[in-house]
PDB file of C-alpha atoms in Angstrom:
ATOM      1  CA  MET A   1      83.607 118.896 105.582  1.00  0.00           C
ATOM      2  CA  ALA A   2      86.639 119.628 103.419  1.00  0.00           C
ATOM      3  CA  LYS A   3      90.228 119.317 104.626  1.00  0.00           C
ATOM      4  CA  LEU A   4      93.629 119.999 103.149  1.00  0.00           C
ATOM      5  CA  ILE A   5      96.351 117.683 104.418  1.00  0.00           C
ATOM      6  CA  ALA A   6     100.118 118.158 103.990  1.00  0.00           C
ATOM      7  CA  VAL A   7     102.359 115.103 104.368  1.00  0.00           C
ATOM      8  CA  SER A   8     106.046 114.368 104.085  1.00  0.00           C
ATOM      9  CA  ILE A   9     107.193 110.841 103.268  1.00  0.00           C
ATOM     10  CA  ASP A  10     110.588 109.164 103.086  1.00  0.00           C
ATOM     11  CA  VAL A  11     110.610 107.897  99.491  1.00  0.00           C
ATOM     12  CA  THR A  12     113.719 105.794 100.171  1.00  0.00           C
ATOM     13  CA  LYS A  13     111.474 103.518 102.269  1.00  0.00           C
ATOM     14  CA  LEU A  14     109.119 102.728  99.369  1.00  0.00           C
ATOM     15  CA  ASP A  15     109.166  99.042  98.383  1.00  0.00           C
ATOM     16  CA  LYS A  16     109.655  99.169  94.602  1.00  0.00           C
ATOM     17  CA  SER A  17     108.325  95.615  94.263  1.00  0.00           C
ATOM     18  CA  LYS A  18     104.901  96.964  95.273  1.00  0.00           C
ATOM     19  CA  PHE A  19     104.801  99.631  92.559  1.00  0.00           C
ATOM     20  CA  VAL A  20     101.847  99.268  90.198  1.00  0.00           C
ATOM     21  CA  THR A  21     102.278 100.058  86.514  1.00  0.00           C
ATOM     22  CA  GLY A  22      99.242 101.649  84.918  1.00  0.00           C
ATOM     23  CA  LYS A  23      98.433 103.196  81.545  1.00  0.00           C
ATOM     24  CA  LYS A  24      99.617 106.646  82.592  1.00  0.00           C
ATOM     25  CA  GLY A  25     102.466 105.909  84.996  1.00  0.00           C
ATOM     26  CA  THR A  26     103.839 103.936  87.889  1.00  0.00           C
ATOM     27  CA  TYR A  27     102.041 104.212  91.207  1.00  0.00           C
ATOM     28  CA  ALA A  28     102.693 103.537  94.876  1.00  0.00           C
ATOM     29  CA  ASN A  29      99.601 102.692  96.922  1.00  0.00           C
ATOM     30  CA  LEU A  30      99.634 104.541 100.225  1.00  0.00           C
ATOM     31  CA  THR A  31      97.345 104.524 103.235  1.00  0.00           C
ATOM     32  CA  ILE A  32      96.709 107.757 105.115  1.00  0.00           C
ATOM     33  CA  SER A  33      95.246 107.856 108.610  1.00  0.00           C
ATOM     34  CA  LEU A  34      93.710 111.030 110.021  1.00  0.00           C
ATOM     35  CA  ASN A  35      94.034 110.849 113.811  1.00  0.00           C
ATOM     36  CA  ASP A  36      91.658 112.470 116.297  1.00  0.00           C
ATOM     37  CA  GLU A  37      94.458 113.955 118.407  1.00  0.00           C
ATOM     38  CA  PRO A  38      97.814 115.423 117.318  1.00  0.00           C
ATOM     39  CA  ASP A  39     101.068 113.855 118.515  1.00  0.00           C
ATOM     40  CA  GLN A  40     103.854 115.651 120.385  1.00  0.00           C
ATOM     41  CA  TYR A  41     104.952 117.354 117.131  1.00  0.00           C
ATOM     42  CA  ASN A  42     101.400 118.494 116.299  1.00  0.00           C
ATOM     43  CA  ASN A  43     101.083 115.892 113.516  1.00  0.00           C
ATOM     44  CA  ASP A  44      97.639 114.359 113.154  1.00  0.00           C
ATOM     45  CA  VAL A  45      98.219 112.369 109.953  1.00  0.00           C
ATOM     46  CA  SER A  46     100.186 109.127 109.450  1.00  0.00           C
ATOM     47  CA  VAL A  47     101.206 107.621 106.092  1.00  0.00           C
ATOM     48  CA  TRP A  48     102.278 104.070 105.349  1.00  0.00           C
ATOM     49  CA  GLU A  49     102.608 101.844 102.330  1.00  0.00           C
ATOM     50  CA  GLY A  50      99.393 100.092 101.330  1.00  0.00           C
ATOM     51  CA  GLN A  51      99.027  96.458 102.356  1.00  0.00           C
ATOM     52  CA  THR A  52      97.420  93.548 100.579  1.00  0.00           C
ATOM     53  CA  GLU A  53      94.459  91.819 102.185  1.00  0.00           C
ATOM     54  CA  ASP A  54      96.724  88.897 103.133  1.00  0.00           C
ATOM     55  CA  GLU A  55      99.218  91.271 104.795  1.00  0.00           C
ATOM     56  CA  ARG A  56      96.419  92.899 106.786  1.00  0.00           C
ATOM     57  CA  LYS A  57      94.945  89.529 107.844  1.00  0.00           C
ATOM     58  CA  SER A  58      98.344  88.225 108.954  1.00  0.00           C
ATOM     59  CA  LYS A  59      98.932  91.462 110.892  1.00  0.00           C
ATOM     60  CA  ALA A  60     102.177  92.125 108.986  1.00  0.00           C
ATOM     61  CA  ASP A  61     104.109  95.188 110.117  1.00  0.00           C
ATOM     62  CA  ARG A  62     103.250  98.382 108.272  1.00  0.00           C
ATOM     63  CA  ASN A  63     105.958 100.171 106.299  1.00  0.00           C
ATOM     64  CA  PHE A  64     105.661 103.614 107.917  1.00  0.00           C
ATOM     65  CA  LEU A  65     106.633 106.357 105.456  1.00  0.00           C
ATOM     66  CA  GLY A  66     105.953 109.644 107.212  1.00  0.00           C
ATOM     67  CA  ASN A  67     103.439 111.943 108.785  1.00  0.00           C
ATOM     68  CA  GLY A  68     101.730 115.261 108.345  1.00  0.00           C
ATOM     69  CA  LYS A  69      99.007 117.531 109.557  1.00  0.00           C
ATOM     70  CA  VAL A  70      95.728 119.056 108.535  1.00  0.00           C
ATOM     71  CA  VAL A  71      96.662 122.526 107.291  1.00  0.00           C
ATOM     72  CA  TRP A  72      93.178 123.754 106.374  1.00  0.00           C
ATOM     73  CA  SER A  73      89.659 122.734 107.238  1.00  0.00           C
ATOM     74  CA  SER A  74      86.320 124.113 106.112  1.00  0.00           C
ATOM     75  CA  GLU A  75      85.495 124.242 109.814  1.00  0.00           C
ATOM     76  CA  GLY A  76      88.421 126.613 110.334  1.00  0.00           C
ATOM     77  CA  GLN A  77      90.199 124.407 112.895  1.00  0.00           C
ATOM     78  CA  ALA A  78      93.592 124.134 111.200  1.00  0.00           C
ATOM     79  CA  GLU A  79      96.174 126.818 110.634  1.00  0.00           C
ATOM     80  CA  GLN A  80      97.798 127.633 107.317  1.00  0.00           C
ATOM     81  CA  PRO A  81     101.390 126.335 107.094  1.00  0.00           C
ATOM     82  CA  LYS A  82     104.279 128.738 106.754  1.00  0.00           C
ATOM     83  CA  ALA A  83     105.437 129.082 103.161  1.00  0.00           C
ATOM     84  CA  LYS A  84     108.503 127.053 102.240  1.00  0.00           C
ATOM     85  CA  LYS A  85     110.779 127.664  99.317  1.00  0.00           C
ATOM     86  CA  TYR A  86     109.979 125.214  96.517  1.00  0.00           C
ATOM     87  CA  VAL A  87     112.992 123.269  95.281  1.00  0.00           C
ATOM     88  CA  PRO A  88     112.169 121.023  92.326  1.00  0.00           C
ATOM     89  CA  ALA A  89     113.518 117.481  92.355  1.00  0.00           C
ATOM     90  CA  THR A  90     116.028 116.430  89.728  1.00  0.00           C
ATOM     91  CA  GLU A  91     116.780 112.929  88.499  1.00  0.00           C
ATOM     92  CA  ASP A  92     120.034 113.028  90.446  1.00  0.00           C
ATOM     93  CA  SER A  93     118.260 113.878  93.705  1.00  0.00           C
ATOM     94  CA  LEU A  94     115.727 111.010  93.572  1.00  0.00           C
ATOM     95  CA  PRO A  95     116.649 107.798  95.410  1.00  0.00           C
ATOM     96  CA  PHE A  96     115.245 105.530  92.688  1.00  0.00           C
TER      97      PHE A  96
END
């Protein structure tokens, strides 16, 4: 089953010390959870910063970044989101 998920994260919460530099760019590892039931705002997706194995074993607090919702499913369960005006980011508007 295919799904399309839309999320919104607070990039100011990203821990820059966890960024990974690769051959083609700098990456932030994120974990996305698809929940069975939507919350009070109809969000059924949660996003947090990825954790190391040691952080998971020690039950360290997750760095919650945002949430989202399934906007399309091959089963036809989700609704299409309303179109929003695209505003491109500029260097001045980025927090890092």
